[in-house]
Structure formats: C-alpha cells, structure tokens
mmCIF file with all atom_site columns, C-alpha atoms in Angstrom:
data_model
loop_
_atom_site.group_PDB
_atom_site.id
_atom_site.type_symbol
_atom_site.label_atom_id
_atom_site.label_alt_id
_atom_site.label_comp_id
_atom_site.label_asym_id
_atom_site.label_entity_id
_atom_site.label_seq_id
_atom_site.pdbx_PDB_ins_code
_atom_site.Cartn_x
_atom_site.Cartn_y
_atom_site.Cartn_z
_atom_site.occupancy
_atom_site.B_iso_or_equiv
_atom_site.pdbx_formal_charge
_atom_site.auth_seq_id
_atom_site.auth_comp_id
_atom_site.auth_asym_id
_atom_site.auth_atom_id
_atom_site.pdbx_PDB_model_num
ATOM 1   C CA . UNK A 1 1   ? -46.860 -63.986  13.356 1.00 0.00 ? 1103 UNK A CA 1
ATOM 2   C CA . UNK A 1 2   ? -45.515 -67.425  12.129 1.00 0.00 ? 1104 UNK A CA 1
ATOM 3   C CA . UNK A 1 3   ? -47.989 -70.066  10.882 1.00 0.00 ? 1105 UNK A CA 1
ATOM 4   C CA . UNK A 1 4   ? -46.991 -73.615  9.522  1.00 0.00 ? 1106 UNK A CA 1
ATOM 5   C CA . UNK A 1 5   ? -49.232 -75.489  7.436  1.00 0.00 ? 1107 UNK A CA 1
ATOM 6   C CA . UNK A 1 6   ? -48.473 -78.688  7.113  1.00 0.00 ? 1108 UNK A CA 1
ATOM 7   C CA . UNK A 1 7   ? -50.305 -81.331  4.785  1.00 0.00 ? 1109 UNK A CA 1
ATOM 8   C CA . UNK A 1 8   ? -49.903 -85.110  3.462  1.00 0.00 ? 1110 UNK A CA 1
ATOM 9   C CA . UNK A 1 9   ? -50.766 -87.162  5.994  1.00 0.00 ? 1111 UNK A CA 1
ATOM 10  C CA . UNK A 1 10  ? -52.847 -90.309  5.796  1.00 0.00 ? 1112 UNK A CA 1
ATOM 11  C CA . UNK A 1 11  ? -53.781 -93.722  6.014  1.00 0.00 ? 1113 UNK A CA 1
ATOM 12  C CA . UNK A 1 12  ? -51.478 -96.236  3.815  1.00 0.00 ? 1114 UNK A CA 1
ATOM 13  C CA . UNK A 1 13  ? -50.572 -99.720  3.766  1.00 0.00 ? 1115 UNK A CA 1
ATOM 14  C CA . UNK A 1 14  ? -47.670 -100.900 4.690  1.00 0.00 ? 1116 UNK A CA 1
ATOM 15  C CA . UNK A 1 15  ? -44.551 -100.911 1.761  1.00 0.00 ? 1117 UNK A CA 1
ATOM 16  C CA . UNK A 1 16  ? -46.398 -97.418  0.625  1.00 0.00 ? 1118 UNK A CA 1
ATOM 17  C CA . UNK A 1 17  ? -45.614 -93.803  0.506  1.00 0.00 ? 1119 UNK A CA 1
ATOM 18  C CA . UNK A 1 18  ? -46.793 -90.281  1.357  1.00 0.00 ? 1120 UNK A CA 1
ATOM 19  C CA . UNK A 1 19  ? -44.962 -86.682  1.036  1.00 0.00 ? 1121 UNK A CA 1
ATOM 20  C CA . UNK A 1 20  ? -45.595 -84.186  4.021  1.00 0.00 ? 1122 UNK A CA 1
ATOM 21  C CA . UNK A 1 21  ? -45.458 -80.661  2.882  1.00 0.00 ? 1123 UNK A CA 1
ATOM 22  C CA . UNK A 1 22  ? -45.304 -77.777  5.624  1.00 0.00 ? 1124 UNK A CA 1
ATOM 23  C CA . UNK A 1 23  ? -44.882 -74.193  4.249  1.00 0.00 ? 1125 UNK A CA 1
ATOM 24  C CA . UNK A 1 24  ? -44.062 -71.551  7.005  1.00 0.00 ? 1126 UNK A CA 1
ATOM 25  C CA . UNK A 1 25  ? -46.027 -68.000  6.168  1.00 0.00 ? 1127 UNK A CA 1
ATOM 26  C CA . UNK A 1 26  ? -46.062 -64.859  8.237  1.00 0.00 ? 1128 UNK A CA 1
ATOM 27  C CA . UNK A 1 27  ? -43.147 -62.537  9.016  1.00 0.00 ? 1129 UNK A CA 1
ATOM 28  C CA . UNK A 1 28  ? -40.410 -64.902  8.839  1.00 0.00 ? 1130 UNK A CA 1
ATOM 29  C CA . UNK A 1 29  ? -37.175 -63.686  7.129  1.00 0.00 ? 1131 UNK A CA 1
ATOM 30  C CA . UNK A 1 30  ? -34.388 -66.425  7.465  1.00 0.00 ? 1132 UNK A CA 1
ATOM 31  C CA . UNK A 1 31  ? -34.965 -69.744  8.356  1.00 0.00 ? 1133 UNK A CA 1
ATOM 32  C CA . UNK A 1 32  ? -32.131 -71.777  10.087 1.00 0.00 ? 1134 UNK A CA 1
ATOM 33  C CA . UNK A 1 33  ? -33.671 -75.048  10.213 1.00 0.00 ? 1135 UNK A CA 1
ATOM 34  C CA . UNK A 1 34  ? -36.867 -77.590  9.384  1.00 0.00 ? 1136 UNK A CA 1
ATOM 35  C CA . UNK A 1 35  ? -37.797 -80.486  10.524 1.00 0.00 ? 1137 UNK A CA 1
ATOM 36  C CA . UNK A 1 36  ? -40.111 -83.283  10.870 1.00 0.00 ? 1138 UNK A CA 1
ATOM 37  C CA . UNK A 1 37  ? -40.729 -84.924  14.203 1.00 0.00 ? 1139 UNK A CA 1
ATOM 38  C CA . UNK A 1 38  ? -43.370 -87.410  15.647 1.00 0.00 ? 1140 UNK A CA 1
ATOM 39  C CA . UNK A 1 39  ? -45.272 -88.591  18.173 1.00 0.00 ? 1141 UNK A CA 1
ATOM 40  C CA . UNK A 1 40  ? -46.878 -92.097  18.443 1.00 0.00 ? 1142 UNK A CA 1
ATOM 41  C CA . UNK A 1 41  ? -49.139 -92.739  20.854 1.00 0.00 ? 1143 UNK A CA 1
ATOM 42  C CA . UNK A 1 42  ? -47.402 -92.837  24.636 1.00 0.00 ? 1144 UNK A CA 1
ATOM 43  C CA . UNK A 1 43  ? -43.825 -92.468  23.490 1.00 0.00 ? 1145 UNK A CA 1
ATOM 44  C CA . UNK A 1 44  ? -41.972 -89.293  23.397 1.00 0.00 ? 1146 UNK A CA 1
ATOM 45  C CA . UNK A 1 45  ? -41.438 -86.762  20.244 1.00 0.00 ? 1147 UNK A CA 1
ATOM 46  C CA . UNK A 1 46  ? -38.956 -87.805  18.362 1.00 0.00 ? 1148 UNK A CA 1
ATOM 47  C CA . UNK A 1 47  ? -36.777 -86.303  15.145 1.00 0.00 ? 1149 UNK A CA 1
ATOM 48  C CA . UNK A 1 48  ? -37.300 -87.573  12.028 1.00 0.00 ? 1150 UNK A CA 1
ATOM 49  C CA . UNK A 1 49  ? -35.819 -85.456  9.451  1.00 0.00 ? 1151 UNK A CA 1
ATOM 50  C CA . UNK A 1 50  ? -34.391 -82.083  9.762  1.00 0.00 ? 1152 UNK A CA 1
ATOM 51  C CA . UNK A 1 51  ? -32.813 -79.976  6.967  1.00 0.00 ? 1153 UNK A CA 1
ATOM 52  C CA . UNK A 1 52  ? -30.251 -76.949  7.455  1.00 0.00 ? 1154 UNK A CA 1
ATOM 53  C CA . UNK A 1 53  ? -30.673 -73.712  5.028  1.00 0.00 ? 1155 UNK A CA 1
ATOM 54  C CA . UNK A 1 54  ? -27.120 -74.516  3.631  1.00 0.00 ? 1156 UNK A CA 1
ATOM 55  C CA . UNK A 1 55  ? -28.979 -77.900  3.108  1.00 0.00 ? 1157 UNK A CA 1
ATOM 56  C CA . UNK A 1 56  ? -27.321 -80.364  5.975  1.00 0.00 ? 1158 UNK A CA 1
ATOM 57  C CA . UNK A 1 57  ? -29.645 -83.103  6.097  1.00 0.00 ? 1159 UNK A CA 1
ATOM 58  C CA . UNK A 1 58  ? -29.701 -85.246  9.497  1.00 0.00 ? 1160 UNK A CA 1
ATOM 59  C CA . UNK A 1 59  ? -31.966 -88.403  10.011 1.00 0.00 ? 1161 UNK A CA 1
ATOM 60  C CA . UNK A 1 60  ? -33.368 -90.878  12.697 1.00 0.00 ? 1162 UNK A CA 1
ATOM 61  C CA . UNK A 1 61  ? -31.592 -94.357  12.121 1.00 0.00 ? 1163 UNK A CA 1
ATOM 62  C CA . UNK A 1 62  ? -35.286 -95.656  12.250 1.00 0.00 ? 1164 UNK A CA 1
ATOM 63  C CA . UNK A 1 63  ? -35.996 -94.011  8.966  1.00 0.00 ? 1165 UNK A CA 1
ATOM 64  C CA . UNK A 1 64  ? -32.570 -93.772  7.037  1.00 0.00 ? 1166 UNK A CA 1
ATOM 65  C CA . UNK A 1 65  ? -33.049 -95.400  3.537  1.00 0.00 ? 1167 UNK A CA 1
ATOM 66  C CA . UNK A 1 66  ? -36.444 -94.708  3.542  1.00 0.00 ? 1168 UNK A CA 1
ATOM 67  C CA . UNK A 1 67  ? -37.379 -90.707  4.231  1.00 0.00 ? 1169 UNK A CA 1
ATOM 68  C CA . UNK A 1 68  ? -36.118 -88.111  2.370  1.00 0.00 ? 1170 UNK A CA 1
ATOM 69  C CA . UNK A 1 69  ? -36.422 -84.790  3.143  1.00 0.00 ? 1171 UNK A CA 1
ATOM 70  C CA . UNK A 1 70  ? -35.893 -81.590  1.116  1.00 0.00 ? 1172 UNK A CA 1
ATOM 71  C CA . UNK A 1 71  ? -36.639 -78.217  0.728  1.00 0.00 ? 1173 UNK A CA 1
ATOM 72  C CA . UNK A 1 72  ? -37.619 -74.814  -1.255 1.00 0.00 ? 1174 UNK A CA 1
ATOM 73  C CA . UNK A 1 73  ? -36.152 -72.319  0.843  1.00 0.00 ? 1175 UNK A CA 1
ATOM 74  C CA . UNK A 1 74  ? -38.298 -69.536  -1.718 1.00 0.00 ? 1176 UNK A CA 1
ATOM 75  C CA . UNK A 1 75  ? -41.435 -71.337  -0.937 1.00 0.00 ? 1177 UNK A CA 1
ATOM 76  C CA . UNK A 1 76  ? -39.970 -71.526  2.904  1.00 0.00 ? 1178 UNK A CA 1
ATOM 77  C CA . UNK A 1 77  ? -41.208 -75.225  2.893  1.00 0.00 ? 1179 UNK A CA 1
ATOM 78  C CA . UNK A 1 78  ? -40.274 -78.538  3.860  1.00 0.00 ? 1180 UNK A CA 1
ATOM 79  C CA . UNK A 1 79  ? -41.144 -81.482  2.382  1.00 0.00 ? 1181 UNK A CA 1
ATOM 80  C CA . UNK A 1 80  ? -40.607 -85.616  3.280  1.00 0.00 ? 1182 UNK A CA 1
ATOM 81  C CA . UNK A 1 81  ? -40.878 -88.189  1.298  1.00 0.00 ? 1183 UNK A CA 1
ATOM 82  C CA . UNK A 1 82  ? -41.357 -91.547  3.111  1.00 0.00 ? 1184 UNK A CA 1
ATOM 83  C CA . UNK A 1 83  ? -41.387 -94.776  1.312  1.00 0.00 ? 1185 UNK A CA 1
ATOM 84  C CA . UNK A 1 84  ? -41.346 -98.009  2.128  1.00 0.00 ? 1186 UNK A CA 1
ATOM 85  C CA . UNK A 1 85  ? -44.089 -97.267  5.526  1.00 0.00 ? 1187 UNK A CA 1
ATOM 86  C CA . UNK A 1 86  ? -44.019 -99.563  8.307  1.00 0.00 ? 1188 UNK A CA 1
ATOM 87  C CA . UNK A 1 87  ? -46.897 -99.964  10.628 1.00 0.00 ? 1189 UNK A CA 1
ATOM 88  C CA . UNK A 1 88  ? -44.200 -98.427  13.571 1.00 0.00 ? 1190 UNK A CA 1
ATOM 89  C CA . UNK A 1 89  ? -44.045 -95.281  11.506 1.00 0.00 ? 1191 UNK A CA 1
ATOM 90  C CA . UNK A 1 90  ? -47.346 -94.594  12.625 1.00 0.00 ? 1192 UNK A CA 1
ATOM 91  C CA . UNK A 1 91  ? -47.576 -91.184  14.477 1.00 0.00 ? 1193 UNK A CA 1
ATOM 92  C CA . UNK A 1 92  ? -48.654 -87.893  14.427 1.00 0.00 ? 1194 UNK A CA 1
ATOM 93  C CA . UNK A 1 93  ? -46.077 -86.044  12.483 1.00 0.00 ? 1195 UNK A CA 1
ATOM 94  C CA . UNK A 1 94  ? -45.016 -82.554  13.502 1.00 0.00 ? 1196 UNK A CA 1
ATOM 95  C CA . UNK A 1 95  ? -43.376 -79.281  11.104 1.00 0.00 ? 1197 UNK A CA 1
ATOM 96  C CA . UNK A 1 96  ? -40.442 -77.505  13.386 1.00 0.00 ? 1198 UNK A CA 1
ATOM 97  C CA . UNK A 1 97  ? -38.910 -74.414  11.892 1.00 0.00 ? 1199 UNK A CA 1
ATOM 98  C CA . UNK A 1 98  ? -36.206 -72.065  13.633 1.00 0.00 ? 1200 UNK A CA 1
ATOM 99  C CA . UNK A 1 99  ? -35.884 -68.766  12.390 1.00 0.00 ? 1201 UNK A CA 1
ATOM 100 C CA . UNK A 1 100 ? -35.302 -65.277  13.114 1.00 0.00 ? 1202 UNK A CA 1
ATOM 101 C CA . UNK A 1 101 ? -33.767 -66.787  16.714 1.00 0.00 ? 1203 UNK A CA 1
ATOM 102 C CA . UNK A 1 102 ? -37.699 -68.126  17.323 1.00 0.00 ? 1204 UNK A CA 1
ATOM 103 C CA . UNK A 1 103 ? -38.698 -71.917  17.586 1.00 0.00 ? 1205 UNK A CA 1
ATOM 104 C CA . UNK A 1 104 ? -41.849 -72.778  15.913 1.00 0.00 ? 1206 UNK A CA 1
ATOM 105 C CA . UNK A 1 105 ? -43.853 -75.803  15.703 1.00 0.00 ? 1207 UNK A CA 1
ATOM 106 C CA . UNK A 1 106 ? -46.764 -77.119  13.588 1.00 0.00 ? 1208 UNK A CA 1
ATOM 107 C CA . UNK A 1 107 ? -50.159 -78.559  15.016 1.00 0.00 ? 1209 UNK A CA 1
ATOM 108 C CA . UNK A 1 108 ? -49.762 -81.501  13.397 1.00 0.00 ? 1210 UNK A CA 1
ATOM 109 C CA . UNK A 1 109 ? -51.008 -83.951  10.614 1.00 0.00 ? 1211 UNK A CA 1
ATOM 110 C CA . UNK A 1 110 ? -51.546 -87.833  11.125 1.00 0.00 ? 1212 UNK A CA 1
ATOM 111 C CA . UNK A 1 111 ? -49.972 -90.451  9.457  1.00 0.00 ? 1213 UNK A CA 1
ATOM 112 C CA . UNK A 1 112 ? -51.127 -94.296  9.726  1.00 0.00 ? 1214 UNK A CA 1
ATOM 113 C CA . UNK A 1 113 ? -49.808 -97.492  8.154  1.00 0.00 ? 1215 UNK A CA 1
ATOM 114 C CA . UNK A 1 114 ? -51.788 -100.330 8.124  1.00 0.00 ? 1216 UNK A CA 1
ATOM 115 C CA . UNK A 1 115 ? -50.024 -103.672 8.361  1.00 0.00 ? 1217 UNK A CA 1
#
C-alpha cells in the first residue's frame, strides 16, 4: 500500500512563501510522475506543478515565475516552492504520484494567502 504525506501548508500574507513537501512510502518501486494540484473552493482541480523522473518539469501559466518544483527521487518526494503568494493561490493543495502503472493521490494540505 501507497501512502503520501504531504506537509507545508499554511496561512501567509500575500508577496510570501511556503514549500510543500509530499514523500510517497509503501511498496512503490518506480515513480513516473509527481505533482501538485489544487482545489479552491467551487472551481475544479487544477495542475500546478508536475515533475517527470527524468526531471521534465511542466507548470500552470498561473504560477510560472513563481513555483518551483523539484524532487529527491531517493527520498521519493516532491517538493514546491511558491513565492511571491497571491490571495488567488489560495486552495487546498493536493500530492499526485504515478507509479508502478497506479495513480495515487494525497488527502490534502491547505494553503491560504491573506491579502
């Protein structure tokens, strides 16, 4: 069994920053893919960040500039680093990993800027 923990969220002000961590434990042996997604309050989940194994990096136009996103593929996590917050990044922020052909998704950590 798969379990992501993921960590980092928050309340900032706008202009500031927080890193999201999400480590993926269990019997997982190679990981494809990880990525950040969210989900503000009556819109749909969206991408944010997701990073490749060979280390492809793809972004949401929204946060180009601003998130980075990175990751320690012996520590099978993902991290993003998000600078610069806006009030509109405000969402619940969700891990993805895909691995061993499975699709697995975290439970979640909140993220709020204040204006």
């Amino acid at each position: 069994q798969v379990q992501l923990v993921e960590s980092g969220g928050g309340l900032v002000q706008a202009g500031g920053s927080l890193r999201l961590s999400c480590a993926a434990s269990g019997s997982i042996f190679r990981i494809a893919l990880m990525g950040w997604y969210r989900q503000a309050p009556g819109k749909q989940r969206e991408l944010v960040a997701a990073i490749s194994s060979g280390g492809n990096t793809n972004y949401a136009d929204s946060v180009k500039g601003r998130f980075t996103i990175s990751s320690d593929n012996a520590k099978n996590t993902a991290y993003l680093q998000m600078n610069s917050l806006k009030p509109e990044d405000t969402a619940v922020y969700y891990c993805r990993v895909v691995g061993d052909g499975m699709d697995y998704w975290g439970k979640g950590t909140q993220v709020t800027v204040s204006s």
